[in-house]
PDB file of C-alpha atoms in Angstrom:
ATOM      1  CA  UNK F   1     -21.160  51.244   3.273  1.00 49.00           C
ATOM      2  CA  UNK F   2     -22.034  48.372   5.558  1.00 54.00           C
ATOM      3  CA  UNK F   3     -24.365  45.611   4.275  1.00 55.00           C
ATOM      4  CA  UNK F   4     -26.715  46.433   7.152  1.00 53.00           C
ATOM      5  CA  UNK F   5     -27.110  49.986   5.814  1.00 55.00           C
ATOM      6  CA  UNK F   6     -28.454  48.716   2.474  1.00 54.00           C
ATOM      7  CA  UNK F   7     -31.973  47.704   1.639  1.00 54.00           C
ATOM      8  CA  UNK F   8     -31.705  44.161   0.233  1.00 47.00           C
ATOM      9  CA  UNK F   9     -35.253  44.241  -1.111  1.00 54.00           C
ATOM     10  CA  UNK F  10     -34.234  46.934  -3.611  1.00 70.00           C
ATOM     11  CA  UNK F  11     -31.325  44.868  -4.922  1.00 85.00           C
ATOM     12  CA  UNK F  12     -30.872  41.456  -6.447  1.00 95.00           C
ATOM     13  CA  UNK F  13     -28.762  39.656  -3.802  1.00 97.00           C
ATOM     14  CA  UNK F  14     -27.243  37.213  -6.280  1.00 97.00           C
ATOM     15  CA  UNK F  15     -26.146  39.969  -8.659  1.00 97.00           C
ATOM     16  CA  UNK F  16     -24.741  42.040  -5.798  1.00 97.00           C
ATOM     17  CA  UNK F  17     -22.800  39.055  -4.519  1.00 98.00           C
ATOM     18  CA  UNK F  18     -21.364  38.343  -7.956  1.00 98.00           C
ATOM     19  CA  UNK F  19     -20.299  41.987  -8.340  1.00 97.00           C
ATOM     20  CA  UNK F  20     -18.252  41.740  -5.143  1.00 97.00           C
ATOM     21  CA  UNK F  21     -16.966  38.271  -5.964  1.00 98.00           C
ATOM     22  CA  UNK F  22     -15.823  39.112  -9.517  1.00 97.00           C
ATOM     23  CA  UNK F  23     -14.482  42.605  -8.780  1.00 97.00           C
ATOM     24  CA  UNK F  24     -10.908  43.458  -9.730  1.00 96.00           C
ATOM     25  CA  UNK F  25     -10.191  43.387  -5.999  1.00 97.00           C
ATOM     26  CA  UNK F  26     -12.720  40.792  -4.776  1.00 97.00           C
ATOM     27  CA  UNK F  27     -14.476  41.337  -1.467  1.00 98.00           C
ATOM     28  CA  UNK F  28     -15.395  37.776  -0.537  1.00 98.00           C
ATOM     29  CA  UNK F  29     -16.949  38.710   2.796  1.00 98.00           C
ATOM     30  CA  UNK F  30     -19.391  41.061   1.099  1.00 98.00           C
ATOM     31  CA  UNK F  31     -20.036  38.450  -1.577  1.00 98.00           C
ATOM     32  CA  UNK F  32     -20.818  35.841   1.070  1.00 98.00           C
ATOM     33  CA  UNK F  33     -23.239  38.241   2.767  1.00 98.00           C
ATOM     34  CA  UNK F  34     -25.209  38.661  -0.459  1.00 98.00           C
ATOM     35  CA  UNK F  35     -25.043  34.969  -1.321  1.00 98.00           C
ATOM     36  CA  UNK F  36     -26.533  34.269   2.114  1.00 98.00           C
ATOM     37  CA  UNK F  37     -29.303  36.754   1.385  1.00 97.00           C
ATOM     38  CA  UNK F  38     -29.978  35.040  -1.929  1.00 98.00           C
ATOM     39  CA  UNK F  39     -29.946  31.544  -0.369  1.00 98.00           C
ATOM     40  CA  UNK F  40     -32.303  32.653   2.418  1.00 97.00           C
ATOM     41  CA  UNK F  41     -34.656  33.973  -0.262  1.00 96.00           C
ATOM     42  CA  UNK F  42     -34.707  30.543  -1.918  1.00 97.00           C
ATOM     43  CA  UNK F  43     -32.277  31.296  -4.763  1.00 98.00           C
ATOM     44  CA  UNK F  44     -30.634  27.962  -5.607  1.00 98.00           C
ATOM     45  CA  UNK F  45     -27.674  29.556  -7.359  1.00 98.00           C
ATOM     46  CA  UNK F  46     -27.082  31.715  -4.305  1.00 98.00           C
ATOM     47  CA  UNK F  47     -27.042  28.516  -2.241  1.00 98.00           C
ATOM     48  CA  UNK F  48     -24.550  26.951  -4.645  1.00 98.00           C
ATOM     49  CA  UNK F  49     -22.237  29.984  -4.543  1.00 98.00           C
ATOM     50  CA  UNK F  50     -22.393  30.117  -0.756  1.00 98.00           C
ATOM     51  CA  UNK F  51     -21.490  26.417  -0.633  1.00 98.00           C
ATOM     52  CA  UNK F  52     -18.594  27.029  -3.034  1.00 98.00           C
ATOM     53  CA  UNK F  53     -17.248  29.846  -0.825  1.00 98.00           C
ATOM     54  CA  UNK F  54     -17.525  27.562   2.192  1.00 98.00           C
ATOM     55  CA  UNK F  55     -15.771  24.763   0.298  1.00 98.00           C
ATOM     56  CA  UNK F  56     -12.835  27.048  -0.563  1.00 98.00           C
ATOM     57  CA  UNK F  57     -12.838  29.164   2.608  1.00 98.00           C
ATOM     58  CA  UNK F  58     -13.556  32.407   0.741  1.00 98.00           C
ATOM     59  CA  UNK F  59     -15.107  35.072   2.938  1.00 98.00           C
ATOM     60  CA  UNK F  60     -15.909  32.627   5.743  1.00 98.00           C
ATOM     61  CA  UNK F  61     -14.169  29.689   7.479  1.00 98.00           C
ATOM     62  CA  UNK F  62     -13.659  26.602   5.343  1.00 98.00           C
ATOM     63  CA  UNK F  63     -16.064  23.788   6.237  1.00 98.00           C
ATOM     64  CA  UNK F  64     -15.971  21.055   3.610  1.00 98.00           C
ATOM     65  CA  UNK F  65     -18.533  18.877   5.394  1.00 98.00           C
ATOM     66  CA  UNK F  66     -21.225  21.551   5.472  1.00 98.00           C
ATOM     67  CA  UNK F  67     -20.236  22.722   1.991  1.00 98.00           C
ATOM     68  CA  UNK F  68     -20.680  19.224   0.607  1.00 98.00           C
ATOM     69  CA  UNK F  69     -24.124  18.933   2.207  1.00 98.00           C
ATOM     70  CA  UNK F  70     -25.146  22.308   0.737  1.00 98.00           C
ATOM     71  CA  UNK F  71     -23.813  21.342  -2.685  1.00 98.00           C
ATOM     72  CA  UNK F  72     -25.874  18.152  -2.557  1.00 98.00           C
ATOM     73  CA  UNK F  73     -29.031  20.229  -2.101  1.00 98.00           C
ATOM     74  CA  UNK F  74     -28.163  22.751  -4.801  1.00 98.00           C
ATOM     75  CA  UNK F  75     -27.072  20.077  -7.289  1.00 98.00           C
ATOM     76  CA  UNK F  76     -30.297  18.136  -6.724  1.00 98.00           C
ATOM     77  CA  UNK F  77     -32.176  21.300  -7.655  1.00 98.00           C
ATOM     78  CA  UNK F  78     -30.276  21.648 -10.911  1.00 97.00           C
ATOM     79  CA  UNK F  79     -27.412  24.052 -10.214  1.00 98.00           C
ATOM     80  CA  UNK F  80     -24.646  23.563 -12.780  1.00 98.00           C
ATOM     81  CA  UNK F  81     -22.100  25.181 -10.460  1.00 98.00           C
ATOM     82  CA  UNK F  82     -23.116  22.823  -7.649  1.00 98.00           C
ATOM     83  CA  UNK F  83     -22.860  19.763  -9.903  1.00 98.00           C
ATOM     84  CA  UNK F  84     -19.290  20.651 -10.761  1.00 98.00           C
ATOM     85  CA  UNK F  85     -18.089  21.422  -7.244  1.00 98.00           C
ATOM     86  CA  UNK F  86     -19.941  18.460  -5.716  1.00 98.00           C
ATOM     87  CA  UNK F  87     -18.143  16.324  -8.283  1.00 98.00           C
ATOM     88  CA  UNK F  88     -14.837  17.764  -7.046  1.00 98.00           C
ATOM     89  CA  UNK F  89     -15.756  17.038  -3.426  1.00 98.00           C
ATOM     90  CA  UNK F  90     -16.777  13.454  -4.192  1.00 98.00           C
ATOM     91  CA  UNK F  91     -13.719  12.632  -6.305  1.00 98.00           C
ATOM     92  CA  UNK F  92     -11.374  14.182  -3.721  1.00 97.00           C
ATOM     93  CA  UNK F  93     -13.193  12.866  -0.645  1.00 97.00           C
ATOM     94  CA  UNK F  94     -13.763  16.330   0.834  1.00 97.00           C
ATOM     95  CA  UNK F  95     -16.329  16.381   3.614  1.00 97.00           C
ATOM     96  CA  UNK F  96     -17.028  12.640   3.548  1.00 97.00           C
ATOM     97  CA  UNK F  97     -16.155   9.345   1.924  1.00 97.00           C
ATOM     98  CA  UNK F  98     -14.794   9.625  -1.625  1.00 97.00           C
ATOM     99  CA  UNK F  99     -17.079   8.436  -4.404  1.00 98.00           C
ATOM    100  CA  UNK F 100     -15.157   8.798  -7.649  1.00 98.00           C
ATOM    101  CA  UNK F 101     -17.784   6.983  -9.733  1.00 98.00           C
ATOM    102  CA  UNK F 102     -20.526   9.405  -8.719  1.00 98.00           C
ATOM    103  CA  UNK F 103     -18.130  12.326  -8.990  1.00 98.00           C
ATOM    104  CA  UNK F 104     -17.346  11.387 -12.600  1.00 98.00           C
ATOM    105  CA  UNK F 105     -21.080  11.079 -13.309  1.00 98.00           C
ATOM    106  CA  UNK F 106     -21.549  14.638 -12.031  1.00 98.00           C
ATOM    107  CA  UNK F 107     -18.660  15.898 -14.152  1.00 98.00           C
ATOM    108  CA  UNK F 108     -20.283  14.207 -17.127  1.00 98.00           C
ATOM    109  CA  UNK F 109     -23.655  15.806 -16.408  1.00 98.00           C
ATOM    110  CA  UNK F 110     -22.056  19.253 -16.056  1.00 98.00           C
ATOM    111  CA  UNK F 111     -19.932  18.743 -19.176  1.00 98.00           C
ATOM    112  CA  UNK F 112     -23.066  17.867 -21.137  1.00 98.00           C
ATOM    113  CA  UNK F 113     -24.395  21.280 -20.109  1.00 98.00           C
ATOM    114  CA  UNK F 114     -21.261  23.019 -21.401  1.00 97.00           C
ATOM    115  CA  UNK F 115     -19.306  23.577 -18.164  1.00 98.00           C
ATOM    116  CA  UNK F 116     -15.704  24.067 -19.318  1.00 98.00           C
ATOM    117  CA  UNK F 117     -13.867  23.054 -16.125  1.00 98.00           C
ATOM    118  CA  UNK F 118     -16.163  20.058 -15.570  1.00 98.00           C
ATOM    119  CA  UNK F 119     -15.274  18.984 -19.119  1.00 98.00           C
ATOM    120  CA  UNK F 120     -11.590  19.298 -18.241  1.00 98.00           C
ATOM    121  CA  UNK F 121     -11.951  17.339 -14.992  1.00 98.00           C
ATOM    122  CA  UNK F 122     -13.947  14.643 -16.773  1.00 98.00           C
ATOM    123  CA  UNK F 123     -11.111  14.369 -19.306  1.00 98.00           C
ATOM    124  CA  UNK F 124      -8.594  14.060 -16.457  1.00 97.00           C
ATOM    125  CA  UNK F 125     -10.578  11.208 -14.876  1.00 98.00           C
ATOM    126  CA  UNK F 126     -10.873   9.377 -18.200  1.00 98.00           C
ATOM    127  CA  UNK F 127      -7.157   9.818 -18.810  1.00 96.00           C
ATOM    128  CA  UNK F 128      -6.253   8.342 -15.415  1.00 96.00           C
ATOM    129  CA  UNK F 129      -9.074   5.796 -15.163  1.00 97.00           C
ATOM    130  CA  UNK F 130     -10.267   7.477 -11.954  1.00 96.00           C
ATOM    131  CA  UNK F 131     -13.840   6.411 -11.227  1.00 97.00           C
ATOM    132  CA  UNK F 132     -14.164   4.971 -14.735  1.00 97.00           C
ATOM    133  CA  UNK F 133     -12.393   2.829 -17.323  1.00 97.00           C
ATOM    134  CA  UNK F 134      -9.342   4.555 -18.843  1.00 97.00           C
ATOM    135  CA  UNK F 135     -10.276   6.061 -22.225  1.00 97.00           C
ATOM    136  CA  UNK F 136      -7.387   8.214 -23.401  1.00 96.00           C
ATOM    137  CA  UNK F 137      -8.834   8.964 -26.825  1.00 97.00           C
ATOM    138  CA  UNK F 138     -12.011  10.366 -25.259  1.00 98.00           C
ATOM    139  CA  UNK F 139      -9.865  12.189 -22.684  1.00 97.00           C
ATOM    140  CA  UNK F 140      -7.915  13.962 -25.436  1.00 97.00           C
ATOM    141  CA  UNK F 141     -11.137  14.864 -27.248  1.00 98.00           C
ATOM    142  CA  UNK F 142     -12.552  16.335 -24.019  1.00 98.00           C
ATOM    143  CA  UNK F 143      -9.356  18.254 -23.243  1.00 97.00           C
ATOM    144  CA  UNK F 144      -9.750  19.823 -26.686  1.00 95.00           C
ATOM    145  CA  UNK F 145     -13.424  20.486 -25.990  1.00 97.00           C
ATOM    146  CA  UNK F 146     -12.620  22.080 -22.611  1.00 97.00           C
ATOM    147  CA  UNK F 147     -10.151  24.455 -24.240  1.00 96.00           C
ATOM    148  CA  UNK F 148     -12.709  25.450 -26.871  1.00 96.00           C
ATOM    149  CA  UNK F 149     -15.217  26.131 -24.077  1.00 97.00           C
ATOM    150  CA  UNK F 150     -12.722  28.484 -22.423  1.00 97.00           C
ATOM    151  CA  UNK F 151     -11.274  26.448 -19.553  1.00 97.00           C
ATOM    152  CA  UNK F 152      -7.957  27.946 -18.397  1.00 96.00           C
ATOM    153  CA  UNK F 153      -6.845  24.598 -16.993  1.00 96.00           C
ATOM    154  CA  UNK F 154      -3.924  22.854 -18.682  1.00 93.00           C
ATOM    155  CA  UNK F 155      -3.089  19.160 -18.959  1.00 91.00           C
ATOM    156  CA  UNK F 156       0.675  18.850 -18.395  1.00 88.00           C
ATOM    157  CA  UNK F 157       2.398  16.470 -20.764  1.00 87.00           C
ATOM    158  CA  UNK F 158      -0.625  16.046 -23.023  1.00 90.00           C
ATOM    159  CA  UNK F 159       0.413  14.796 -26.447  1.00 90.00           C
ATOM    160  CA  UNK F 160      -1.817  13.927 -29.387  1.00 91.00           C
ATOM    161  CA  UNK F 161      -0.022  11.670 -31.844  1.00 91.00           C
ATOM    162  CA  UNK F 162      -0.338  12.289 -35.566  1.00 92.00           C
ATOM    163  CA  UNK F 163      -2.413   9.169 -36.104  1.00 93.00           C
ATOM    164  CA  UNK F 164      -4.801  10.314 -33.344  1.00 94.00           C
ATOM    165  CA  UNK F 165      -5.536  13.768 -34.744  1.00 94.00           C
ATOM    166  CA  UNK F 166      -8.422  12.713 -36.973  1.00 95.00           C
ATOM    167  CA  UNK F 167     -10.167  10.447 -34.427  1.00 96.00           C
ATOM    168  CA  UNK F 168      -9.702  13.000 -31.614  1.00 96.00           C
ATOM    169  CA  UNK F 169     -11.195  15.839 -33.667  1.00 95.00           C
ATOM    170  CA  UNK F 170     -14.077  13.673 -34.848  1.00 97.00           C
ATOM    171  CA  UNK F 171     -14.853  12.560 -31.308  1.00 97.00           C
ATOM    172  CA  UNK F 172     -14.573  16.140 -30.008  1.00 96.00           C
ATOM    173  CA  UNK F 173     -17.161  17.208 -32.595  1.00 97.00           C
ATOM    174  CA  UNK F 174     -19.502  14.412 -31.500  1.00 97.00           C
ATOM    175  CA  UNK F 175     -19.064  15.304 -27.820  1.00 97.00           C
ATOM    176  CA  UNK F 176     -19.921  18.927 -28.564  1.00 97.00           C
ATOM    177  CA  UNK F 177     -23.535  17.749 -28.701  1.00 97.00           C
ATOM    178  CA  UNK F 178     -24.387  17.768 -25.001  1.00 96.00           C
ATOM    179  CA  UNK F 179     -27.454  15.593 -25.537  1.00 96.00           C
ATOM    180  CA  UNK F 180     -25.245  12.851 -27.008  1.00 97.00           C
ATOM    181  CA  UNK F 181     -22.240  13.167 -24.679  1.00 98.00           C
ATOM    182  CA  UNK F 182     -23.434  10.741 -21.986  1.00 97.00           C
ATOM    183  CA  UNK F 183     -24.555   8.133 -24.517  1.00 97.00           C
ATOM    184  CA  UNK F 184     -21.262   8.282 -26.433  1.00 98.00           C
ATOM    185  CA  UNK F 185     -19.080   8.020 -23.332  1.00 98.00           C
ATOM    186  CA  UNK F 186     -21.223   5.297 -21.731  1.00 97.00           C
ATOM    187  CA  UNK F 187     -21.063   3.218 -24.923  1.00 97.00           C
ATOM    188  CA  UNK F 188     -17.286   3.600 -25.049  1.00 97.00           C
ATOM    189  CA  UNK F 189     -17.019   2.611 -21.371  1.00 97.00           C
ATOM    190  CA  UNK F 190     -19.056  -0.541 -21.998  1.00 96.00           C
ATOM    191  CA  UNK F 191     -16.929  -1.454 -25.027  1.00 96.00           C
ATOM    192  CA  UNK F 192     -13.713  -0.971 -23.060  1.00 96.00           C
ATOM    193  CA  UNK F 193     -15.044  -3.094 -20.182  1.00 94.00           C
ATOM    194  CA  UNK F 194     -15.968  -5.892 -22.606  1.00 93.00           C
ATOM    195  CA  UNK F 195     -12.538  -5.814 -24.252  1.00 92.00           C
ATOM    196  CA  UNK F 196     -10.838  -5.992 -20.868  1.00 89.00           C
ATOM    197  CA  UNK F 197     -13.038  -8.904 -19.861  1.00 86.00           C
ATOM    198  CA  UNK F 198     -12.185 -10.782 -23.054  1.00 87.00           C
ATOM    199  CA  UNK F 199      -8.500 -10.030 -22.583  1.00 82.00           C
ATOM    200  CA  UNK F 200      -8.583 -11.436 -19.074  1.00 75.00           C
ATOM    201  CA  UNK F 201     -10.836 -14.388 -19.952  1.00 69.00           C
ATOM    202  CA  UNK F 202      -7.999 -16.940 -20.589  1.00 70.00           C
ATOM    203  CA  UNK F 203      -6.341 -16.057 -17.279  1.00 67.00           C
ATOM    204  CA  UNK F 204      -9.705 -16.225 -15.503  1.00 65.00           C
ATOM    205  CA  UNK F 205     -10.452 -19.644 -17.024  1.00 67.00           C
ATOM    206  CA  UNK F 206      -6.999 -20.928 -16.029  1.00 69.00           C
ATOM    207  CA  UNK F 207      -7.544 -19.689 -12.472  1.00 72.00           C
ATOM    208  CA  UNK F 208     -10.967 -21.363 -12.316  1.00 69.00           C
ATOM    209  CA  UNK F 209      -9.491 -24.644 -13.599  1.00 75.00           C
ATOM    210  CA  UNK F 210      -6.760 -24.494 -10.945  1.00 80.00           C
ATOM    211  CA  UNK F 211      -9.360 -23.860  -8.263  1.00 78.00           C
ATOM    212  CA  UNK F 212     -11.512 -26.738  -9.516  1.00 77.00           C
ATOM    213  CA  UNK F 213      -8.499 -29.058  -9.611  1.00 76.00           C
ATOM    214  CA  UNK F 214      -7.534 -28.068  -6.081  1.00 78.00           C
ATOM    215  CA  UNK F 215     -11.083 -28.677  -4.857  1.00 77.00           C
ATOM    216  CA  UNK F 216     -11.149 -32.082  -6.619  1.00 70.00           C
ATOM    217  CA  UNK F 217      -7.808 -33.108  -5.143  1.00 70.00           C
ATOM    218  CA  UNK F 218      -8.933 -31.970  -1.725  1.00 71.00           C
ATOM    219  CA  UNK F 219     -12.173 -33.935  -2.088  1.00 69.00           C
ATOM    220  CA  UNK F 220     -10.279 -37.027  -3.285  1.00 63.00           C
ATOM    221  CA  UNK F 221      -7.895 -36.703  -0.372  1.00 61.00           C
ATOM    222  CA  UNK F 222     -10.848 -36.582   1.984  1.00 57.00           C
ATOM    223  CA  UNK F 223     -12.421 -39.663   0.358  1.00 53.00           C
ATOM    224  CA  UNK F 224      -9.118 -41.546   0.528  1.00 55.00           C
ATOM    225  CA  UNK F 225      -8.800 -40.738   4.212  1.00 55.00           C
ATOM    226  CA  UNK F 226     -12.369 -41.885   4.804  1.00 50.00           C
ATOM    227  CA  UNK F 227     -11.774 -45.137   2.913  1.00 48.00           C
ATOM    228  CA  UNK F 228      -8.618 -45.805   4.910  1.00 56.00           C
ATOM    229  CA  UNK F 229     -10.498 -45.242   8.131  1.00 51.00           C
ATOM    230  CA  UNK F 230     -13.288 -47.609   7.056  1.00 43.00           C
ATOM    231  CA  UNK F 231     -10.874 -50.357   6.035  1.00 46.00           C
ATOM    232  CA  UNK F 232      -8.934 -49.930   9.235  1.00 49.00           C
ATOM    233  CA  UNK F 233     -12.122 -50.271  11.250  1.00 47.00           C
ATOM    234  CA  UNK F 234     -13.182 -53.392   9.315  1.00 41.00           C
ATOM    235  CA  UNK F 235      -9.852 -55.138   9.712  1.00 43.00           C
ATOM    236  CA  UNK F 236      -9.647 -54.170  13.335  1.00 51.00           C
ATOM    237  CA  UNK F 237     -13.074 -55.711  13.866  1.00 45.00           C
ATOM    238  CA  UNK F 238     -12.108 -58.859  11.971  1.00 44.00           C
ATOM    239  CA  UNK F 239      -8.852 -59.125  13.849  1.00 48.00           C
ATOM    240  CA  UNK F 240     -10.709 -59.038  17.100  1.00 47.00           C
ATOM    241  CA  UNK F 241     -12.749 -62.168  16.232  1.00 43.00           C
ATOM    242  CA  UNK F 242     -10.391 -63.969  13.832  1.00 42.00           C
ATOM    243  CA  UNK F 243     -10.800 -64.724  10.141  1.00 33.00           C
ATOM    244  CA  UNK F 244     -13.322 -67.289   8.865  1.00 31.00           C
ATOM    245  CA  UNK F 245     -11.888 -70.791   8.042  1.00 34.00           C
ATOM    246  CA  UNK F 246     -12.263 -70.132   4.340  1.00 31.00           C
ATOM    247  CA  UNK F 247     -11.331 -66.593   3.483  1.00 30.00           C
ATOM    248  CA  UNK F 248     -10.611 -67.280  -0.179  1.00 33.00           C
ATOM    249  CA  UNK F 249     -12.504 -66.202  -3.283  1.00 35.00           C
ATOM    250  CA  UNK F 250     -16.225 -65.734  -2.928  1.00 31.00           C
ATOM    251  CA  UNK F 251     -17.177 -66.368  -6.545  1.00 30.00           C
ATOM    252  CA  UNK F 252     -18.604 -69.813  -7.558  1.00 30.00           C
ATOM    253  CA  UNK F 253     -17.200 -69.716 -11.115  1.00 30.00           C
TER     254      UNK F 253
END
């Protein structure tokens, strides 16, 4: 049956689209038709799913620029799906300039709402220091959290050392509270940034001292050149009219 032969008003477009999309043999073109119907009716999740299909080229030509613009709209209106896939687009630079920092923030927002793959991608960014400070303990806790949430994604080469087991499990339990996730990770990021700043402080001070010394030497060189020019001008002037008869000491002691 063609979509045109159906009566969309008798059906829920979003549900129909999801039936086609998640079928054992997916029909992405039919799914896109229904997602379009849902989006045209003002359904934000339909808009997000249509943007996702456009981002991946499922059921219609791939257009990452338009998909990113549509995801921006849907994410701003609260779509969890759109938050996740907009994060992917921003981190990867699909459809515009990359913005890893904002992409990580979107992953974090989606992870706080329990999105399994966003939790995994957030862990990957923390592990690599992509768009954030590297935090491998938090990354391992989030990889564990993503698996518990049902993400099928795998982190190749992930190893949790024996001494890390307790801290990783404790942190994973804390991060399970979505309302606390952002605060916990932001606090850890600030602590890491402060430690790095302190670690680099001696080198920074040494660099500043070298720069100050170079500026001082340059200034002294300039003053010496100026003094030489002044003395040269004075003696040239004196030489032109001859020295005074008594050019000895000027004191009267």
